[in-house]
Amino acid sequence: MRVLMFFICLSVEALSYVMVLLKGSVPMSFGGNEEKCAFGELTSIGGLNPDVNKQLSAAIAAILVDKLYVSKGRFFIKFTDTKASSLKLVEI
């Protein structure tokens, strides 16, 4: 069973802060069966609203459907708009 989980962390300030994790072959059931499915989390430091979420959903859905062959209606995307004080870039 091929399953996709992805986590995207976006900063509206710069592309250099974008982070993506794709993890396949994770046992996951959706709607009572184990066909390909996906769950995504998108966290942004400001900049999210219903219109932006709709645009991002469409772009992510296109990748899931066209490139990763996850059927429409077989994935969820969780949007979180957070404050900069809730996240910290750790530089050593």
mmCIF file of N, CA, C and O in Angstrom:
data_model
loop_
_atom_site.group_PDB
_atom_site.id
_atom_site.type_symbol
_atom_site.label_atom_id
_atom_site.label_comp_id
_atom_site.label_asym_id
_atom_site.label_seq_id
_atom_site.Cartn_x
_atom_site.Cartn_y
_atom_site.Cartn_z
ATOM 1 N N MET A 1 0.853 -1.177 0.000
ATOM 2 C CA MET A 1 0.000 0.000 0.000
ATOM 3 C C MET A 1 0.897 1.237 0.000
ATOM 4 O O MET A 1 1.791 1.384 0.813
ATOM 5 N N ARG A 2 0.659 2.111 -0.964
ATOM 6 C CA ARG A 2 1.409 3.371 -1.002
ATOM 7 C C ARG A 2 0.538 4.464 -0.433
ATOM 8 O O ARG A 2 -0.578 4.679 -0.856
ATOM 9 N N VAL A 3 1.047 5.123 0.554
ATOM 10 C CA VAL A 3 0.321 6.201 1.213
ATOM 11 C C VAL A 3 1.251 7.399 1.297
ATOM 12 O O VAL A 3 2.447 7.260 1.445
ATOM 13 N N LEU A 4 0.704 8.563 1.189
ATOM 14 C CA LEU A 4 1.502 9.781 1.256
ATOM 15 C C LEU A 4 1.070 10.606 2.444
ATOM 16 O O LEU A 4 -0.095 10.836 2.664
ATOM 17 N N MET A 5 2.048 11.019 3.237
ATOM 18 C CA MET A 5 1.798 12.024 4.276
ATOM 19 C C MET A 5 2.776 13.148 3.998
ATOM 20 O O MET A 5 3.933 12.913 3.714
ATOM 21 N N PHE A 6 2.300 14.330 4.028
ATOM 22 C CA PHE A 6 3.213 15.434 3.810
ATOM 23 C C PHE A 6 2.927 16.548 4.797
ATOM 24 O O PHE A 6 1.817 16.763 5.221
ATOM 25 N N PHE A 7 3.984 17.220 5.156
ATOM 26 C CA PHE A 7 3.879 18.345 6.064
ATOM 27 C C PHE A 7 4.588 19.513 5.407
ATOM 28 O O PHE A 7 5.714 19.383 4.965
ATOM 29 N N ILE A 8 3.905 20.602 5.319
ATOM 30 C CA ILE A 8 4.481 21.780 4.686
ATOM 31 C C ILE A 8 4.432 22.918 5.698
ATOM 32 O O ILE A 8 3.413 23.178 6.298
ATOM 33 N N CYS A 9 5.536 23.562 5.878
ATOM 34 C CA CYS A 9 5.583 24.731 6.760
ATOM 35 C C CYS A 9 5.989 25.912 5.888
ATOM 36 O O CYS A 9 7.057 25.906 5.309
ATOM 37 N N LEU A 10 5.108 26.883 5.752
ATOM 38 C CA LEU A 10 5.362 28.025 4.882
ATOM 39 C C LEU A 10 5.564 29.299 5.678
ATOM 40 O O LEU A 10 4.850 29.568 6.629
ATOM 41 N N SER A 11 6.500 30.073 5.290
ATOM 42 C CA SER A 11 6.662 31.416 5.815
ATOM 43 C C SER A 11 6.382 32.361 4.662
ATOM 44 O O SER A 11 6.919 32.194 3.578
ATOM 45 N N VAL A 12 5.545 33.342 4.875
ATOM 46 C CA VAL A 12 5.239 34.283 3.802
ATOM 47 C C VAL A 12 6.413 35.216 3.511
ATOM 48 O O VAL A 12 6.402 35.927 2.532
ATOM 49 N N GLU A 13 7.436 35.184 4.346
ATOM 50 C CA GLU A 13 8.566 36.084 4.167
ATOM 51 C C GLU A 13 9.510 35.646 3.048
ATOM 52 O O GLU A 13 9.983 36.468 2.288
ATOM 53 N N ALA A 14 9.820 34.347 2.952
ATOM 54 C CA ALA A 14 10.812 33.916 1.967
ATOM 55 C C ALA A 14 10.682 32.429 1.670
ATOM 56 O O ALA A 14 10.352 31.638 2.540
ATOM 57 N N LEU A 15 10.963 32.091 0.422
ATOM 58 C CA LEU A 15 10.919 30.697 0.007
ATOM 59 C C LEU A 15 11.946 29.860 0.762
ATOM 60 O O LEU A 15 11.765 28.662 0.945
ATOM 61 N N SER A 16 13.013 30.472 1.236
ATOM 62 C CA SER A 16 14.054 29.726 1.948
ATOM 63 C C SER A 16 13.544 29.130 3.253
ATOM 64 O O SER A 16 14.201 28.277 3.846
ATOM 65 N N TYR A 17 12.357 29.531 3.702
ATOM 66 C CA TYR A 17 11.784 28.987 4.930
ATOM 67 C C TYR A 17 10.756 27.888 4.666
ATOM 68 O O TYR A 17 10.137 27.394 5.591
ATOM 69 N N VAL A 18 10.558 27.511 3.404
ATOM 70 C CA VAL A 18 9.589 26.461 3.075
ATOM 71 C C VAL A 18 10.202 25.104 3.365
ATOM 72 O O VAL A 18 11.337 24.825 2.993
ATOM 73 N N MET A 19 9.430 24.252 4.049
ATOM 74 C CA MET A 19 9.907 22.936 4.424
ATOM 75 C C MET A 19 8.847 21.920 4.029
ATOM 76 O O MET A 19 7.664 22.106 4.303
ATOM 77 N N VAL A 20 9.256 20.840 3.365
ATOM 78 C CA VAL A 20 8.334 19.808 2.920
ATOM 79 C C VAL A 20 8.883 18.447 3.335
ATOM 80 O O VAL A 20 10.065 18.172 3.163
ATOM 81 N N LEU A 21 8.011 17.596 3.864
ATOM 82 C CA LEU A 21 8.362 16.219 4.197
ATOM 83 C C LEU A 21 7.348 15.319 3.514
ATOM 84 O O LEU A 21 6.146 15.476 3.710
ATOM 85 N N LEU A 22 7.828 14.412 2.674
ATOM 86 C CA LEU A 22 6.974 13.421 2.039
ATOM 87 C C LEU A 22 7.350 12.063 2.600
ATOM 88 O O LEU A 22 8.523 11.700 2.611
ATOM 89 N N LYS A 23 6.363 11.348 3.076
ATOM 90 C CA LYS A 23 6.636 10.039 3.653
ATOM 91 C C LYS A 23 5.645 9.043 3.075
ATOM 92 O O LYS A 23 4.447 9.132 3.323
ATOM 93 N N GLY A 24 6.126 8.103 2.297
ATOM 94 C CA GLY A 24 5.276 7.100 1.681
ATOM 95 C C GLY A 24 5.272 5.808 2.481
ATOM 96 O O GLY A 24 6.016 5.647 3.448
ATOM 97 N N SER A 25 4.431 4.909 2.061
ATOM 98 C CA SER A 25 4.339 3.573 2.664
ATOM 99 C C SER A 25 4.003 3.604 4.147
ATOM 100 O O SER A 25 4.453 2.762 4.906
ATOM 101 N N VAL A 26 3.234 4.583 4.563
ATOM 102 C CA VAL A 26 2.767 4.655 5.945
ATOM 103 C C VAL A 26 1.389 4.009 5.993
ATOM 104 O O VAL A 26 0.495 4.411 5.248
ATOM 105 N N PRO A 27 1.191 2.989 6.836
ATOM 106 C CA PRO A 27 -0.135 2.371 6.904
ATOM 107 C C PRO A 27 -1.192 3.406 7.292
ATOM 108 O O PRO A 27 -1.073 4.064 8.319
ATOM 109 N N MET A 28 -2.191 3.576 6.436
ATOM 110 C CA MET A 28 -3.203 4.595 6.669
ATOM 111 C C MET A 28 -4.516 4.140 6.043
ATOM 112 O O MET A 28 -4.523 3.643 4.918
ATOM 113 N N SER A 29 -5.585 4.305 6.763
ATOM 114 C CA SER A 29 -6.915 3.962 6.260
ATOM 115 C C SER A 29 -7.743 5.231 6.177
ATOM 116 O O SER A 29 -7.672 6.095 7.042
ATOM 117 N N PHE A 30 -8.523 5.345 5.111
ATOM 118 C CA PHE A 30 -9.368 6.518 4.915
ATOM 119 C C PHE A 30 -10.703 6.033 4.387
ATOM 120 O O PHE A 30 -10.752 5.300 3.395
ATOM 121 N N GLY A 31 -11.781 6.392 5.031
ATOM 122 C CA GLY A 31 -13.106 5.981 4.577
ATOM 123 C C GLY A 31 -13.333 4.485 4.650
ATOM 124 O O GLY A 31 -14.116 3.946 3.878
ATOM 125 N N GLY A 32 -12.615 3.817 5.527
ATOM 126 C CA GLY A 32 -12.822 2.384 5.723
ATOM 127 C C GLY A 32 -12.053 1.489 4.777
ATOM 128 O O GLY A 32 -12.234 0.274 4.803
ATOM 129 N N ASN A 33 -11.175 2.066 3.937
ATOM 130 C CA ASN A 33 -10.357 1.193 3.086
ATOM 131 C C ASN A 33 -8.929 1.723 3.028
ATOM 132 O O ASN A 33 -8.630 2.812 3.497
ATOM 133 N N GLU A 34 -8.052 0.919 2.453
ATOM 134 C CA GLU A 34 -6.632 1.253 2.434
ATOM 135 C C GLU A 34 -6.121 1.661 1.057
ATOM 136 O O GLU A 34 -4.928 1.576 0.783
ATOM 137 N N GLU A 35 -7.010 2.151 0.186
ATOM 138 C CA GLU A 35 -6.554 2.701 -1.083
ATOM 139 C C GLU A 35 -5.685 3.921 -0.798
ATOM 140 O O GLU A 35 -5.746 4.497 0.280
ATOM 141 N N LYS A 36 -4.895 4.319 -1.782
ATOM 142 C CA LYS A 36 -4.012 5.481 -1.599
ATOM 143 C C LYS A 36 -4.780 6.662 -1.041
ATOM 144 O O LYS A 36 -5.872 6.989 -1.494
ATOM 145 N N CYS A 37 -4.181 7.303 -0.050
ATOM 146 C CA CYS A 37 -4.780 8.491 0.545
ATOM 147 C C CYS A 37 -3.660 9.379 1.077
ATOM 148 O O CYS A 37 -2.503 8.987 1.070
ATOM 149 N N ALA A 38 -4.018 10.568 1.526
ATOM 150 C CA ALA A 38 -3.001 11.502 2.019
ATOM 151 C C ALA A 38 -3.606 12.409 3.082
ATOM 152 O O ALA A 38 -4.801 12.667 3.105
ATOM 153 N N PHE A 39 -2.737 12.876 3.958
ATOM 154 C CA PHE A 39 -3.088 13.887 4.953
ATOM 155 C C PHE A 39 -1.979 14.920 4.938
ATOM 156 O O PHE A 39 -0.799 14.573 4.932
ATOM 157 N N GLY A 40 -2.346 16.180 4.902
ATOM 158 C CA GLY A 40 -1.350 17.238 4.884
ATOM 159 C C GLY A 40 -1.620 18.280 5.946
ATOM 160 O O GLY A 40 -2.760 18.512 6.328
ATOM 161 N N GLU A 41 -0.548 18.861 6.432
ATOM 162 C CA GLU A 41 -0.648 19.984 7.360
ATOM 163 C C GLU A 41 0.136 21.141 6.763
ATOM 164 O O GLU A 41 1.277 20.967 6.355
ATOM 165 N N LEU A 42 -0.482 22.289 6.704
ATOM 166 C CA LEU A 42 0.169 23.484 6.196
ATOM 167 C C LEU A 42 0.100 24.539 7.291
ATOM 168 O O LEU A 42 -0.987 24.924 7.710
ATOM 169 N N THR A 43 1.262 24.957 7.759
ATOM 170 C CA THR A 43 1.346 25.972 8.802
ATOM 171 C C THR A 43 1.989 27.210 8.212
ATOM 172 O O THR A 43 3.027 27.125 7.557
ATOM 173 N N SER A 44 1.377 28.353 8.440
ATOM 174 C CA SER A 44 1.908 29.610 7.909
ATOM 175 C C SER A 44 1.979 30.636 9.025
ATOM 176 O O SER A 44 1.149 30.648 9.934
ATOM 177 N N ILE A 45 2.980 31.478 8.936
ATOM 178 C CA ILE A 45 3.084 32.603 9.862
ATOM 179 C C ILE A 45 2.365 33.763 9.193
ATOM 180 O O ILE A 45 2.939 34.532 8.432
ATOM 181 N N GLY A 46 1.072 33.836 9.435
ATOM 182 C CA GLY A 46 0.244 34.849 8.795
ATOM 183 C C GLY A 46 -0.012 34.510 7.338
ATOM 184 O O GLY A 46 0.565 33.583 6.777
ATOM 185 N N GLY A 47 -0.912 35.220 6.732
ATOM 186 C CA GLY A 47 -1.143 35.081 5.305
ATOM 187 C C GLY A 47 -2.230 34.104 4.897
ATOM 188 O O GLY A 47 -2.600 34.051 3.736
ATOM 189 N N LEU A 48 -2.731 33.308 5.823
ATOM 190 C CA LEU A 48 -3.794 32.377 5.457
ATOM 191 C C LEU A 48 -5.156 33.030 5.639
ATOM 192 O O LEU A 48 -5.374 33.794 6.564
ATOM 193 N N ASN A 49 -6.046 32.731 4.724
ATOM 194 C CA ASN A 49 -7.441 33.141 4.811
ATOM 195 C C ASN A 49 -8.212 32.197 3.885
ATOM 196 O O ASN A 49 -7.593 31.413 3.154
ATOM 197 N N PRO A 50 -9.527 32.219 3.892
ATOM 198 C CA PRO A 50 -10.277 31.268 3.061
ATOM 199 C C PRO A 50 -9.899 31.282 1.582
ATOM 200 O O PRO A 50 -9.814 30.218 0.953
ATOM 201 N N ASP A 51 -9.649 32.459 1.005
ATOM 202 C CA ASP A 51 -9.278 32.521 -0.411
ATOM 203 C C ASP A 51 -7.899 31.905 -0.668
ATOM 204 O O ASP A 51 -7.706 31.155 -1.624
ATOM 205 N N VAL A 52 -6.937 32.228 0.178
ATOM 206 C CA VAL A 52 -5.587 31.661 0.042
ATOM 207 C C VAL A 52 -5.643 30.153 0.252
ATOM 208 O O VAL A 52 -5.029 29.385 -0.503
ATOM 209 N N ASN A 53 -6.381 29.703 1.270
ATOM 210 C CA ASN A 53 -6.507 28.265 1.532
ATOM 211 C C ASN A 53 -7.082 27.539 0.321
ATOM 212 O O ASN A 53 -6.644 26.435 -0.023
ATOM 213 N N LYS A 54 -8.050 28.150 -0.335
ATOM 214 C CA LYS A 54 -8.661 27.548 -1.521
ATOM 215 C C LYS A 54 -7.632 27.424 -2.649
ATOM 216 O O LYS A 54 -7.555 26.383 -3.312
ATOM 217 N N GLN A 55 -6.830 28.458 -2.859
ATOM 218 C CA GLN A 55 -5.795 28.428 -3.902
ATOM 219 C C GLN A 55 -4.727 27.380 -3.584
ATOM 220 O O GLN A 55 -4.305 26.619 -4.466
ATOM 221 N N LEU A 56 -4.291 27.350 -2.326
ATOM 222 C CA LEU A 56 -3.287 26.362 -1.927
ATOM 223 C C LEU A 56 -3.841 24.948 -2.038
ATOM 224 O O LEU A 56 -3.143 24.033 -2.495
ATOM 225 N N SER A 57 -5.103 24.755 -1.636
ATOM 226 C CA SER A 57 -5.741 23.442 -1.735
ATOM 227 C C SER A 57 -5.756 22.959 -3.180
ATOM 228 O O SER A 57 -5.459 21.799 -3.465
ATOM 229 N N ALA A 58 -6.096 23.842 -4.102
ATOM 230 C CA ALA A 58 -6.146 23.477 -5.517
ATOM 231 C C ALA A 58 -4.768 23.073 -6.033
ATOM 232 O O ALA A 58 -4.627 22.087 -6.767
ATOM 233 N N ALA A 59 -3.743 23.823 -5.646
ATOM 234 C CA ALA A 59 -2.382 23.517 -6.106
ATOM 235 C C ALA A 59 -1.893 22.187 -5.530
ATOM 236 O O ALA A 59 -1.314 21.360 -6.249
ATOM 237 N N ILE A 60 -2.129 21.967 -4.243
ATOM 238 C CA ILE A 60 -1.711 20.717 -3.605
ATOM 239 C C ILE A 60 -2.503 19.544 -4.170
ATOM 240 O O ILE A 60 -1.953 18.475 -4.455
ATOM 241 N N ALA A 61 -3.809 19.738 -4.366
ATOM 242 C CA ALA A 61 -4.656 18.679 -4.928
ATOM 243 C C ALA A 61 -4.172 18.276 -6.318
ATOM 244 O O ALA A 61 -4.143 17.083 -6.651
ATOM 245 N N ALA A 62 -3.776 19.239 -7.132
ATOM 246 C CA ALA A 62 -3.284 18.930 -8.474
ATOM 247 C C ALA A 62 -2.048 18.033 -8.415
ATOM 248 O O ALA A 62 -1.925 17.083 -9.191
ATOM 249 N N ILE A 63 -1.156 18.305 -7.494
ATOM 250 C CA ILE A 63 0.048 17.475 -7.337
ATOM 251 C C ILE A 63 -0.338 16.076 -6.862
ATOM 252 O O ILE A 63 0.143 15.077 -7.404
ATOM 253 N N LEU A 64 -1.200 16.005 -5.860
ATOM 254 C CA LEU A 64 -1.608 14.695 -5.333
ATOM 255 C C LEU A 64 -2.288 13.843 -6.399
ATOM 256 O O LEU A 64 -2.000 12.653 -6.533
ATOM 257 N N VAL A 65 -3.182 14.448 -7.155
ATOM 258 C CA VAL A 65 -3.949 13.703 -8.160
ATOM 259 C C VAL A 65 -3.100 13.400 -9.401
ATOM 260 O O VAL A 65 -3.028 12.256 -9.852
ATOM 261 N N ASP A 66 -2.443 14.419 -9.961
ATOM 262 C CA ASP A 66 -1.750 14.268 -11.237
ATOM 263 C C ASP A 66 -0.384 13.591 -11.136
ATOM 264 O O ASP A 66 0.009 12.852 -12.037
ATOM 265 N N LYS A 67 0.331 13.835 -10.065
ATOM 266 C CA LYS A 67 1.699 13.308 -9.948
ATOM 267 C C LYS A 67 1.805 12.090 -9.032
ATOM 268 O O LYS A 67 2.652 11.229 -9.243
ATOM 269 N N LEU A 68 0.965 12.043 -7.995
ATOM 270 C CA LEU A 68 1.078 10.963 -7.010
ATOM 271 C C LEU A 68 -0.094 9.987 -7.075
ATOM 272 O O LEU A 68 -0.140 9.028 -6.321
ATOM 273 N N TYR A 69 -1.037 10.260 -7.959
ATOM 274 C CA TYR A 69 -2.164 9.359 -8.243
ATOM 275 C C TYR A 69 -3.023 9.029 -7.021
ATOM 276 O O TYR A 69 -3.505 7.919 -6.866
ATOM 277 N N VAL A 70 -3.211 10.016 -6.167
ATOM 278 C CA VAL A 70 -4.156 9.897 -5.056
ATOM 279 C C VAL A 70 -5.494 10.408 -5.586
ATOM 280 O O VAL A 70 -5.577 11.513 -6.124
ATOM 281 N N SER A 71 -6.538 9.604 -5.460
ATOM 282 C CA SER A 71 -7.848 9.975 -6.005
ATOM 283 C C SER A 71 -8.412 11.202 -5.303
ATOM 284 O O SER A 71 -8.183 11.424 -4.110
ATOM 285 N N LYS A 72 -9.188 11.991 -6.076
ATOM 286 C CA LYS A 72 -9.884 13.135 -5.476
ATOM 287 C C LYS A 72 -10.770 12.625 -4.347
ATOM 288 O O LYS A 72 -11.362 11.562 -4.435
ATOM 289 N N GLY A 73 -10.859 13.398 -3.291
ATOM 290 C CA GLY A 73 -11.686 13.013 -2.160
ATOM 291 C C GLY A 73 -11.031 12.005 -1.238
ATOM 292 O O GLY A 73 -11.675 11.463 -0.337
ATOM 293 N N ARG A 74 -9.730 11.743 -1.436
ATOM 294 C CA ARG A 74 -9.012 10.781 -0.590
ATOM 295 C C ARG A 74 -7.896 11.469 0.201
ATOM 296 O O ARG A 74 -6.930 10.846 0.600
ATOM 297 N N PHE A 75 -8.041 12.785 0.447
ATOM 298 C CA PHE A 75 -7.033 13.492 1.230
ATOM 299 C C PHE A 75 -7.656 14.684 1.951
ATOM 300 O O PHE A 75 -8.659 15.227 1.526
ATOM 301 N N PHE A 76 -7.037 15.016 3.062
ATOM 302 C CA PHE A 76 -7.394 16.189 3.854
ATOM 303 C C PHE A 76 -6.168 17.081 3.960
ATOM 304 O O PHE A 76 -5.039 16.594 3.989
ATOM 305 N N ILE A 77 -6.398 18.378 4.056
ATOM 306 C CA ILE A 77 -5.331 19.340 4.319
ATOM 307 C C ILE A 77 -5.761 20.180 5.516
ATOM 308 O O ILE A 77 -6.843 20.762 5.513
ATOM 309 N N LYS A 78 -4.927 20.212 6.530
ATOM 310 C CA LYS A 78 -5.196 20.996 7.735
ATOM 311 C C LYS A 78 -4.387 22.293 7.654
ATOM 312 O O LYS A 78 -3.169 22.264 7.523
ATOM 313 N N PHE A 79 -5.078 23.423 7.702
ATOM 314 C CA PHE A 79 -4.428 24.727 7.640
ATOM 315 C C PHE A 79 -4.338 25.324 9.047
ATOM 316 O O PHE A 79 -5.317 25.334 9.783
ATOM 317 N N THR A 80 -3.156 25.838 9.375
ATOM 318 C CA THR A 80 -2.950 26.509 10.654
ATOM 319 C C THR A 80 -2.232 27.825 10.404
ATOM 320 O O THR A 80 -1.165 27.841 9.792
ATOM 321 N N ASP A 81 -2.827 28.909 10.858
ATOM 322 C CA ASP A 81 -2.188 30.220 10.776
ATOM 323 C C ASP A 81 -1.663 30.522 12.173
ATOM 324 O O ASP A 81 -2.427 30.563 13.133
ATOM 325 N N THR A 82 -0.370 30.694 12.308
ATOM 326 C CA THR A 82 0.227 30.858 13.624
ATOM 327 C C THR A 82 0.978 32.182 13.728
ATOM 328 O O THR A 82 1.228 32.845 12.724
ATOM 329 N N LYS A 83 1.337 32.538 14.927
ATOM 330 C CA LYS A 83 2.140 33.739 15.156
ATOM 331 C C LYS A 83 3.615 33.378 15.077
ATOM 332 O O LYS A 83 4.013 32.259 15.394
ATOM 333 N N ALA A 84 4.433 34.327 14.680
ATOM 334 C CA ALA A 84 5.878 34.090 14.585
ATOM 335 C C ALA A 84 6.458 33.657 15.928
ATOM 336 O O ALA A 84 7.404 32.870 15.977
ATOM 337 N N SER A 85 5.882 34.128 17.016
ATOM 338 C CA SER A 85 6.406 33.766 18.342
ATOM 339 C C SER A 85 6.175 32.292 18.678
ATOM 340 O O SER A 85 6.788 31.764 19.601
ATOM 341 N N SER A 86 5.313 31.607 17.908
ATOM 342 C CA SER A 86 5.046 30.190 18.152
ATOM 343 C C SER A 86 6.049 29.272 17.467
ATOM 344 O O SER A 86 6.113 28.087 17.760
ATOM 345 N N LEU A 87 6.839 29.806 16.537
ATOM 346 C CA LEU A 87 7.821 29.021 15.808
ATOM 347 C C LEU A 87 9.179 29.685 15.941
ATOM 348 O O LEU A 87 9.300 30.898 15.963
ATOM 349 N N LYS A 88 10.217 28.875 15.976
ATOM 350 C CA LYS A 88 11.577 29.422 16.085
ATOM 351 C C LYS A 88 12.500 28.649 15.163
ATOM 352 O O LYS A 88 12.567 27.423 15.233
ATOM 353 N N LEU A 89 13.183 29.339 14.266
ATOM 354 C CA LEU A 89 14.198 28.751 13.426
ATOM 355 C C LEU A 89 15.454 28.601 14.272
ATOM 356 O O LEU A 89 15.961 29.585 14.831
ATOM 357 N N VAL A 90 15.952 27.381 14.401
ATOM 358 C CA VAL A 90 17.135 27.130 15.226
ATOM 359 C C VAL A 90 18.355 27.126 14.316
ATOM 360 O O VAL A 90 18.470 26.308 13.414
ATOM 361 N N GLU A 91 19.240 28.062 14.552
ATOM 362 C CA GLU A 91 20.475 28.161 13.781
ATOM 363 C C GLU A 91 21.652 27.916 14.720
ATOM 364 O O GLU A 91 21.739 28.509 15.782
ATOM 365 N N ILE A 92 22.526 27.045 14.289
ATOM 366 C CA ILE A 92 23.682 26.700 15.136
ATOM 367 C C ILE A 92 24.925 27.315 14.561
ATOM 368 O O ILE A 92 25.135 27.411 13.420
#
